[in-house]
Amino acid sequence: MELNTIKPADGAKKPRRRVGRGIGSGLGKTAGRGHKGQKSRAGGYHKVGFEGGQMPLQRRLPKRGFKSQSLKFNGEVTLASLEKLGAAEVDLLSLKAAGLVAQNVKTVKVINTGSLSRAVKLTGIGATAGAKAAIEAAGGSLA
């Protein structure tokens, strides 16, 4: 095979449609647009979703809220799960390794559920006000 012998496959290239070039072409006179009406005129067509003046579907349906796509990157850890973990220092990687948060999580927050009796040092992890007070009361810290 040579570069100068390469051709497209049979039927791959069709000649462009030349409208309005006489009755012999099959697309003369009205050029395949039919007779009269908005769609037959140059520049005359409606916008997407237009229903001839009837209230369009996207306006007939009730408005609903949305689910933020950034929520899937946030994780939560309870004080009780930190207690079970048994580590003195906790960061995002150790939580992922323990399976407490998903692998695609980027930010983690400790919430005040359960109790904490050991001192735990948190690095790069947020905490709610109640959880922060419980961690510091147990002798731990947040960095």
Rosetta silent file (secondary structure, phi, psi, omega in degrees, C-alpha in Angstrom):
SEQUENCE: MELNTIKPADGAKKPRRRVGRGIGSGLGKTAGRGHKGQKSRAGGYHKVGFEGGQMPLQRRLPKRGFKSQSLKFNGEVTLASLEKLGAAEVDLLSLKAAGLVAQNVKTVKVINTGSLSRAVKLTGIGATAGAKAAIEAAGGSLA
SCORE:     score description
SCORE:     0.000 S_00000001
   1 L     0.000  133.398  178.862    0.000    0.000    0.000 S_00000001
   2 L  -116.302  154.988 -179.620    1.288    3.435   -0.968 S_00000001
   3 H   -61.596  -31.928 -178.211    0.121    6.848    0.270 S_00000001
   4 H   -81.685   -2.044  178.592   -0.888    7.868   -3.242 S_00000001
   5 H  -108.015   -3.237 -177.728   -3.171    4.831   -3.637 S_00000001
   6 L   -72.479  130.875  178.200   -5.209    5.274   -0.439 S_00000001
   7 L  -133.331  151.274  174.862   -8.905    5.966   -1.097 S_00000001
   8 L   -66.958  157.650 -178.415  -11.879    6.200    1.237 S_00000001
   9 L   -63.684  154.750  178.809  -14.168    3.158    1.414 S_00000001
  10 L   -60.354  130.443  179.025  -17.011    2.863   -1.090 S_00000001
  11 L    85.562   -2.246 -178.526  -20.017    4.869    0.092 S_00000001
  12 L   -76.820  -32.886 -178.651  -18.007    6.765    2.709 S_00000001
  13 L  -113.844  116.759  179.796  -18.025   10.050    0.805 S_00000001
  14 L  -106.538  144.658  177.766  -21.346   11.298   -0.511 S_00000001
  15 L   -67.551  145.828 -177.326  -21.697   14.360   -2.744 S_00000001
  16 L   -68.306  154.532 -176.613  -23.188   17.365   -0.969 S_00000001
  17 L   -80.792  118.815  179.212  -26.852   18.137   -1.513 S_00000001
  18 L  -102.757  103.515 -175.785  -27.329   20.981   -4.021 S_00000001
  19 L   -91.576  154.212  176.518  -30.795   22.362   -3.466 S_00000001
  20 L    70.483   34.901 -178.340  -32.707   24.695   -5.744 S_00000001
  21 L  -119.581   38.207  175.157  -30.935   23.621   -8.951 S_00000001
  22 L    99.427  161.669 -175.202  -33.888   22.609  -11.103 S_00000001
  23 H   -68.724  -24.407 -179.052  -36.504   19.862  -11.180 S_00000001
  24 H   -66.827  -23.860 -178.894  -34.060   17.261  -12.469 S_00000001
  25 H   -78.159  -17.255 -175.477  -32.149   17.298   -9.165 S_00000001
  26 L    84.542   -6.368  179.711  -35.253   16.318   -7.196 S_00000001
  27 L  -130.160   39.238  178.132  -34.668   19.322   -4.961 S_00000001
  28 L   -89.930 -175.668  178.873  -35.767   22.171   -7.243 S_00000001
  29 L    52.182  -91.261 -175.809  -38.444   24.829   -6.695 S_00000001
  30 L   -86.091   -3.035  175.463  -39.141   24.527   -2.934 S_00000001
  31 L    57.408   37.009  175.520  -35.751   22.852   -2.294 S_00000001
  32 L    78.088   10.766 -177.316  -37.181   20.120   -0.071 S_00000001
  33 L   -98.669   -2.436 -177.405  -38.827   22.582    2.323 S_00000001
  34 L    78.365 -166.304 -177.134  -42.442   21.925    1.353 S_00000001
  35 L  -108.800  133.549  173.031  -44.983   24.717    0.750 S_00000001
  36 L    52.683 -179.412  177.193  -45.463   27.834    2.857 S_00000001
  37 L    90.088  165.923 -175.395  -45.175   28.050    6.614 S_00000001
  38 H   -60.836  -40.376 -176.308  -42.476   29.166    8.986 S_00000001
  39 H   -72.596  -14.212 -179.948  -40.075   26.310    8.227 S_00000001
  40 H   -86.040  -14.897 -173.495  -40.118   27.053    4.525 S_00000001
  41 L   -91.220  152.624  177.974  -38.863   30.621    4.924 S_00000001
  42 L   -69.883  129.744  178.296  -35.275   31.801    5.129 S_00000001
  43 L    74.155    4.363 -175.638  -34.273   32.506    8.722 S_00000001
  44 L  -104.182   95.141  172.671  -37.672   31.438    9.979 S_00000001
  45 L  -156.042  158.807 -174.428  -37.505   28.808   12.663 S_00000001
  46 L   -91.662  168.767  179.024  -38.186   28.696   16.392 S_00000001
  47 L   -79.455  165.594 -179.668  -35.842   28.232   19.304 S_00000001
  48 L   -63.099  132.694  179.252  -35.201   24.912   21.011 S_00000001
  49 L    88.651   -3.708 -179.614  -38.076   23.931   23.295 S_00000001
  50 L   -74.025  134.467 -176.810  -40.595   26.278   21.627 S_00000001
  51 E  -122.136   38.349  175.583  -44.048   24.697   21.424 S_00000001
  52 L    71.317   25.220 -179.785  -45.955   27.169   19.281 S_00000001
  53 L   100.165  -19.987  174.014  -46.911   29.447   22.149 S_00000001
  54 E   -64.870  150.822  179.520  -48.032   26.638   24.433 S_00000001
  55 L   -61.918  119.449 -175.441  -46.284   26.728   27.815 S_00000001
  56 L   -64.711  156.086 -175.474  -43.064   24.762   27.188 S_00000001
  57 H   -56.645  -43.401 -176.891  -42.332   21.572   29.068 S_00000001
  58 H   -67.046  -16.364  176.120  -39.370   23.009   30.981 S_00000001
  59 H   -99.051  -18.410  177.773  -41.664   25.740   32.350 S_00000001
  60 H   -77.588  -29.990 -175.831  -44.615   23.437   33.086 S_00000001
  61 L   -78.362  147.542  179.730  -42.609   21.183   35.395 S_00000001
  62 L   -70.101  152.709  178.483  -42.094   22.179   39.040 S_00000001
  63 L   -80.488  137.845  176.744  -38.730   23.498   40.170 S_00000001
  64 L  -126.163  164.562  178.896  -36.688   21.151   42.316 S_00000001
  65 L   -73.760 -172.034  178.081  -33.383   21.572   44.122 S_00000001
  66 L  -134.390  161.832  178.679  -30.076   20.187   43.000 S_00000001
  67 L  -108.399  120.286 -176.884  -27.413   17.928   44.487 S_00000001
  68 L   -65.349  134.443  179.861  -23.971   19.475   44.620 S_00000001
  69 H   -77.601  -13.940  179.656  -21.318   17.424   42.847 S_00000001
  70 H   -80.418  -12.637 -178.831  -18.652   18.611   45.301 S_00000001
  71 H   -65.474  -26.761 -177.600  -20.316   16.715   48.179 S_00000001
  72 H   -71.099  -11.299  178.484  -18.837   13.404   47.034 S_00000001
  73 H   -97.097    1.654  178.883  -15.355   14.720   47.937 S_00000001
  74 E  -103.843  141.942  178.853  -16.350   15.449   51.560 S_00000001
  75 E  -130.143  157.993  177.584  -16.216   12.839   54.307 S_00000001
  76 E  -125.528  142.363  176.527  -17.343   12.578   57.929 S_00000001
  77 E  -131.660  136.714  179.707  -15.787   10.698   60.819 S_00000001
  78 E   -91.695  162.928  175.586  -17.358   10.299   64.252 S_00000001
  79 H   -63.335  -35.725 -179.875  -15.618   10.490   67.628 S_00000001
  80 H   -63.688  -38.526  179.649  -16.647    6.865   68.214 S_00000001
  81 H   -72.331  -31.276  174.008  -14.857    5.727   65.046 S_00000001
  82 H   -65.770  -36.857  177.799  -11.706    7.655   66.104 S_00000001
  83 H   -63.008  -44.673  179.665  -11.888    5.812   69.430 S_00000001
  84 H   -67.338  -32.480 -177.083  -12.076    2.441   67.635 S_00000001
  85 H   -59.908  -40.416  174.447   -9.228    3.380   65.270 S_00000001
  86 L    74.189   17.310  179.108   -6.773    3.402   68.179 S_00000001
  87 L   -99.731  145.031  179.594   -4.154    5.622   66.517 S_00000001
  88 L   -77.889  -37.137  178.274   -2.433    8.477   68.359 S_00000001
  89 E  -119.105  130.802 -176.262   -2.013   10.572   65.191 S_00000001
  90 E  -125.845  131.637  172.363   -4.700   10.647   62.513 S_00000001
  91 L  -135.974 -177.974 -174.894   -4.570   12.196   59.036 S_00000001
  92 H   -60.357  -42.274 -178.622   -6.471   11.778   55.785 S_00000001
  93 H   -64.200  -39.386  179.951   -4.280    8.918   54.518 S_00000001
  94 H   -68.262  -33.620  177.052   -4.691    6.886   57.724 S_00000001
  95 H   -68.169  -38.523  177.194   -8.482    7.298   57.553 S_00000001
  96 H   -66.591  -41.487 -179.905   -8.491    6.086   53.939 S_00000001
  97 H   -64.144  -35.371 -179.961   -6.253    3.134   54.843 S_00000001
  98 H   -79.119  -12.567  179.474   -8.596    2.177   57.699 S_00000001
  99 L    82.291   16.702  179.183  -11.600    2.401   55.366 S_00000001
 100 L   -79.105  -25.646  175.180  -13.395    5.060   57.400 S_00000001
 101 L  -130.319  159.217 -179.343  -13.667    7.372   54.382 S_00000001
 102 L   -70.748  161.193 -177.085  -13.843    6.694   50.645 S_00000001
 103 L   -69.672  -26.009 -177.692  -10.708    6.864   48.490 S_00000001
 104 L   -89.169    2.852 -179.388  -11.929    9.875   46.462 S_00000001
 105 L   -71.414  137.630  179.988  -12.524   12.040   49.569 S_00000001
 106 L  -111.645  -30.481  177.744  -10.447   15.227   49.761 S_00000001
 107 E  -128.617  139.893 -178.415  -11.701   16.875   52.959 S_00000001
 108 E  -126.945  143.863  177.213  -12.766   15.205   56.197 S_00000001
 109 E  -130.601  137.461  176.818  -14.568   16.620   59.225 S_00000001
 110 E   -88.663  131.661  178.810  -14.951   15.028   62.662 S_00000001
 111 E  -112.549  154.313 -173.389  -18.488   15.217   64.054 S_00000001
 112 L   -83.889   74.616  176.055  -19.549   14.997   67.696 S_00000001
 113 L  -129.494  123.472 -175.019  -21.150   11.557   67.782 S_00000001
 114 L    90.792 -164.396 -179.338  -20.048    9.109   70.446 S_00000001
 115 L  -135.473  160.547 -178.165  -17.277    9.787   72.927 S_00000001
 116 L  -130.278  124.375 -178.485  -13.495    9.972   72.936 S_00000001
 117 L  -110.276  -13.247 -178.703  -11.420    8.928   75.971 S_00000001
 118 L  -105.227  159.905  175.838   -7.906    8.929   74.453 S_00000001
 119 L   -80.823  126.631 -179.648   -5.717   11.786   73.265 S_00000001
 120 L  -129.167  131.188  176.937   -5.732   11.983   69.463 S_00000001
 121 E  -100.676  119.127 -179.791   -3.741   14.412   67.325 S_00000001
 122 E   -99.367  132.901  179.279   -5.566   15.326   64.097 S_00000001
 123 L  -122.902  121.890  177.850   -3.576   16.638   61.135 S_00000001
 124 L    70.379   23.477 -178.649   -5.289   18.225   58.137 S_00000001
 125 L  -127.131  135.420  178.528   -8.736   17.262   59.375 S_00000001
 126 E   -86.304  170.465  178.187  -11.519   19.655   60.392 S_00000001
 127 E  -152.325  150.018  175.083  -13.900   19.277   63.288 S_00000001
 128 L   -73.316  168.523 -177.267  -17.199   20.715   64.403 S_00000001
 129 H   -60.760  -43.426  179.759  -17.221   22.954   67.497 S_00000001
 130 H   -67.029  -39.296  179.677  -18.571   20.184   69.726 S_00000001
 131 H   -67.904  -38.300  179.385  -16.114   17.611   68.364 S_00000001
 132 H   -63.249  -42.683  178.317  -13.200   20.028   68.824 S_00000001
 133 H   -63.305  -40.526 -179.414  -14.176   20.582   72.471 S_00000001
 134 H   -67.566  -39.169  179.907  -14.438   16.793   73.052 S_00000001
 135 H   -66.127  -44.841 -179.175  -11.036   16.135   71.432 S_00000001
 136 H   -69.650  -31.576  176.824   -9.321   18.845   73.498 S_00000001
 137 H   -67.266  -30.641  178.526  -11.070   17.642   76.678 S_00000001
 138 L   -83.579   -1.628  178.590   -9.594   14.175   76.062 S_00000001
 139 L    96.201    7.917 -179.475   -6.110   15.729   75.732 S_00000001
 140 L   -91.475 -178.129 -179.535   -5.934   15.706   71.932 S_00000001
 141 E  -148.963  161.257  175.444   -5.264   18.496   69.476 S_00000001
 142 E  -116.983  133.482  178.462   -6.085   19.699   65.970 S_00000001
 143 L  -123.299    0.000    0.000   -3.400   20.878   63.579 S_00000001
